[in-house]
Coordinates of C-alpha atoms in Angstrom, one line a residue:
Chain A
S1 CA -131.6 140.5 -191.0
Q2 CA -135.1 141.5 -190.2
E3 CA -137.7 141.5 -193.0
L4 CA -141.2 142.9 -193.0
E5 CA -143.9 141.7 -195.3
Q6 CA -146.9 143.8 -195.8
S7 CA -150.2 142.6 -197.2
P8 CA -152.0 143.4 -199.3
Q9 CA -149.7 145.3 -201.6
S10 CA -152.6 147.5 -202.8
L11 CA -156.2 147.9 -201.8
I12 CA -159.1 149.7 -203.3
V13 CA -162.2 150.3 -201.1
Q14 CA -165.4 152.3 -201.3
E15 CA -165.7 155.2 -199.0
G16 CA -167.3 154.2 -195.7
K17 CA -165.9 150.7 -195.8
N18 CA -163.6 149.2 -193.2
L19 CA -160.2 147.8 -194.1
T20 CA -157.2 146.1 -192.5
I21 CA -153.5 146.1 -193.5
N22 CA -151.1 143.5 -192.1
C23 CA -147.4 143.6 -191.4
T24 CA -145.5 140.4 -190.6
S25 CA -142.0 140.2 -189.4
S26 CA -139.4 137.4 -189.8
K27 CA -138.2 138.2 -186.2
T28 CA -139.6 139.3 -182.9
L29 CA -140.7 142.9 -183.0
Y30 CA -139.4 145.2 -180.3
G31 CA -140.7 148.4 -181.7
L32 CA -143.2 148.6 -184.6
Y33 CA -144.0 151.9 -186.3
W34 CA -146.8 152.8 -188.7
Y35 CA -146.4 155.6 -191.2
K36 CA -148.5 157.1 -193.9
Q37 CA -147.1 158.6 -197.1
K38 CA -148.9 160.6 -199.8
Y39 CA -147.3 160.2 -203.2
G40 CA -144.2 162.4 -203.6
E41 CA -144.2 163.5 -199.9
G42 CA -142.5 162.5 -196.7
L43 CA -143.7 159.9 -194.2
I44 CA -146.1 161.0 -191.5
F45 CA -145.8 159.1 -188.2
L46 CA -149.1 157.4 -187.1
M47 CA -148.4 155.1 -184.2
M48 CA -145.8 153.1 -182.4
L49 CA -146.3 149.7 -180.7
Q50 CA -143.9 147.9 -178.3
K51 CA -145.7 145.5 -176.1
G52 CA -147.3 142.2 -177.1
G53 CA -151.1 142.6 -177.3
E54 CA -150.8 146.4 -177.4
E55 CA -153.4 148.4 -179.3
K56 CA -153.5 152.1 -180.1
S57 CA -156.1 154.2 -181.8
H58 CA -156.0 157.7 -183.4
E59 CA -159.2 159.0 -184.8
K60 CA -160.5 156.1 -187.1
I61 CA -157.2 154.2 -187.3
T62 CA -156.3 151.4 -184.9
A63 CA -153.1 149.5 -184.8
K64 CA -152.4 146.3 -182.9
L65 CA -149.3 144.2 -182.1
D66 CA -150.0 140.5 -181.6
E67 CA -149.0 138.7 -178.4
K68 CA -146.1 136.9 -180.0
K69 CA -144.8 140.3 -181.3
Q70 CA -144.4 139.1 -184.9
Q71 CA -147.4 140.6 -186.6
S72 CA -149.1 144.0 -186.6
S73 CA -152.3 145.1 -188.2
L74 CA -153.7 148.5 -189.0
H75 CA -157.4 148.9 -189.2
I76 CA -159.3 151.8 -190.6
T77 CA -163.0 152.2 -189.8
A78 CA -165.4 153.9 -192.1
S79 CA -162.7 154.9 -194.6
Q80 CA -162.6 158.4 -196.2
P81 CA -160.8 159.7 -199.3
S82 CA -158.4 161.5 -196.9
H83 CA -157.1 158.0 -195.8
A84 CA -155.8 157.3 -199.2
G85 CA -152.0 156.9 -199.5
I86 CA -149.2 154.4 -198.9
Y87 CA -149.1 152.8 -195.4
L88 CA -145.7 151.6 -194.3
C89 CA -144.7 149.6 -191.3
G90 CA -141.2 149.9 -189.9
A91 CA -139.4 147.8 -187.2
D92 CA -136.6 148.8 -184.8
T93 CA -133.3 147.2 -185.6
F94 CA -130.4 147.7 -183.2
I95 CA -127.3 149.3 -184.8
G96 CA -125.0 149.8 -181.9
G97 CA -124.6 151.9 -178.8
S98 CA -128.1 152.9 -177.8
N99 CA -129.3 153.5 -181.3
Y100 CA -131.7 151.9 -183.7
K101 CA -132.5 152.1 -187.4
L102 CA -135.9 151.3 -189.1
T103 CA -136.4 148.4 -191.4
F104 CA -139.5 149.0 -193.6
G105 CA -142.0 146.9 -195.4
K106 CA -142.6 147.7 -199.0
G107 CA -145.9 149.5 -198.2
T108 CA -149.6 149.1 -199.0
L109 CA -151.2 151.5 -201.5
L110 CA -154.7 152.4 -200.3
T111 CA -157.2 154.0 -202.7
V112 CA -160.6 155.1 -201.3
N113 CA -163.2 155.7 -203.9
P114 CA -165.9 158.3 -203.1
Chain B
S1 CA -141.6 172.2 -182.0
Q2 CA -139.2 170.5 -184.3
T3 CA -139.1 170.8 -188.1
I4 CA -137.1 169.2 -190.8
H5 CA -136.3 170.7 -194.1
Q6 CA -134.9 169.2 -197.3
W7 CA -133.8 170.9 -200.5
P8 CA -134.1 171.0 -203.3
A9 CA -137.5 169.4 -203.7
T10 CA -136.8 168.2 -207.2
L11 CA -133.6 167.8 -209.1
V12 CA -132.9 166.7 -212.7
Q13 CA -129.2 165.9 -213.3
P14 CA -127.2 164.4 -216.1
V15 CA -125.2 161.2 -215.6
G16 CA -121.7 162.0 -214.4
S17 CA -122.6 165.3 -212.7
P18 CA -122.1 165.9 -208.9
L19 CA -124.8 165.9 -206.3
S20 CA -125.5 167.7 -203.1
L21 CA -128.7 167.3 -201.1
E22 CA -129.2 169.1 -197.9
C23 CA -131.2 168.3 -194.8
T24 CA -131.6 170.6 -191.7
V25 CA -133.4 170.1 -188.5
E26 CA -134.7 172.8 -186.2
G27 CA -135.9 172.8 -182.6
T28 CA -133.7 170.0 -181.2
S29 CA -130.1 169.4 -180.5
N30 CA -127.8 166.4 -181.0
P31 CA -130.3 164.4 -183.1
N32 CA -129.7 161.2 -184.9
L33 CA -129.9 161.8 -188.6
Y34 CA -130.8 159.4 -191.4
W35 CA -130.7 159.3 -195.2
Y36 CA -133.1 156.9 -197.0
R37 CA -133.8 156.2 -200.6
Q38 CA -137.2 155.1 -201.9
A39 CA -137.1 153.5 -205.3
A40 CA -140.2 152.3 -207.1
G41 CA -141.2 148.7 -205.9
R42 CA -138.3 148.5 -203.5
G43 CA -139.4 150.2 -200.4
L44 CA -137.4 152.5 -198.2
Q45 CA -133.7 151.7 -197.9
L46 CA -131.5 153.2 -195.2
L47 CA -128.3 154.7 -196.8
F48 CA -126.5 156.5 -194.0
Y49 CA -127.1 157.4 -190.4
S50 CA -125.2 159.8 -188.0
V51 CA -125.3 159.9 -184.2
G52 CA -123.2 163.1 -184.0
I53 CA -121.1 165.7 -185.9
G54 CA -118.6 164.0 -188.2
Q55 CA -119.9 160.5 -187.3
I56 CA -121.3 158.8 -190.4
S57 CA -122.2 155.1 -190.8
S58 CA -123.0 153.6 -194.2
E59 CA -125.5 150.9 -194.6
V60 CA -124.9 149.8 -198.2
P61 CA -121.9 150.3 -200.6
Q62 CA -122.8 152.7 -203.3
N63 CA -121.9 155.8 -205.3
L64 CA -123.0 158.2 -202.6
S65 CA -121.5 159.7 -199.5
A66 CA -122.8 161.7 -196.5
S67 CA -121.4 164.3 -194.2
R68 CA -122.6 166.1 -191.1
P69 CA -120.7 169.4 -190.8
Q70 CA -123.0 170.8 -188.1
D71 CA -125.1 169.3 -185.4
R72 CA -128.4 169.7 -187.3
Q73 CA -127.2 169.6 -190.9
F74 CA -126.9 166.4 -192.9
I75 CA -125.6 166.4 -196.5
L76 CA -125.9 163.6 -199.2
S77 CA -123.3 163.9 -202.0
S78 CA -122.0 162.2 -205.0
K79 CA -119.0 163.0 -207.3
K80 CA -120.5 161.4 -210.4
L81 CA -124.2 160.4 -210.6
L82 CA -125.3 157.2 -212.1
L83 CA -128.7 156.4 -213.7
S84 CA -129.3 154.0 -210.8
D85 CA -129.1 156.9 -208.3
S86 CA -132.5 158.2 -209.4
G87 CA -135.1 158.0 -206.7
F88 CA -136.8 159.8 -203.9
Y89 CA -134.4 160.7 -201.1
L90 CA -135.8 161.2 -197.6
C91 CA -134.0 162.6 -194.5
A92 CA -135.2 161.7 -191.0
W93 CA -134.3 162.7 -187.5
S94 CA -134.8 161.1 -184.1
R95 CA -133.7 161.7 -180.5
Q96 CA -130.9 159.5 -179.3
G97 CA -131.8 156.0 -178.4
R98 CA -134.9 154.1 -179.5
E99 CA -137.1 157.0 -180.5
T100 CA -139.5 157.7 -183.3
Q101 CA -138.1 158.9 -186.6
Y102 CA -139.6 162.0 -188.2
F103 CA -139.2 162.5 -191.9
G104 CA -138.6 165.5 -194.1
P105 CA -140.6 166.2 -197.3
G106 CA -138.1 164.5 -199.6
T107 CA -136.1 165.3 -202.7
R108 CA -137.0 163.6 -206.0
L109 CA -133.9 163.0 -208.1
L110 CA -134.0 162.1 -211.7
V111 CA -130.7 161.2 -213.4
L112 CA -130.8 161.3 -217.2

């Protein structure tokens, strides 16, 4: 079964600093999703990556999938307190027919100090 | 646009009592539906998924069951709750095929 390892488990940064969160898979990634979660709330979809070397950006958040499709990184530029939360990566896993489930990493808790 | 609702938001139940959590989706038809549990330090675990009315697949053996009585309604149930059923339960939907999953606001369940 596919396993995703996220690092670091937690991260504390000063407002305005850049940061990177990594997600490493035990198998080739065919669809990699990044979500953000505030404590006690649902997951908010950020970005989805499929192709080796693909990079997507939304506002100050950039996600990349490496060429070998086994590692993804999420980079935040000039962090703000609004970026605080838990970041989760999830990978597509085939479950039959034309359907997929998501296997998640354990998440990275980001704290941004003003 | 599509929205997903879950209720209740919070629930405190005694051990041995029954459980019913509800999830509904608006603005789409024939969605795939999913129930996840998030426990502290253990990440998100898929419990059940459904690709159509009455079609339920279970990912892990447990004390819970799921039903899909209508196209956009997904229910998580238990006849007798255990302490280990405590956690944060999230419902999600996606279109058929390899599509992004969108999550509801979650239900926090505390079994005492």
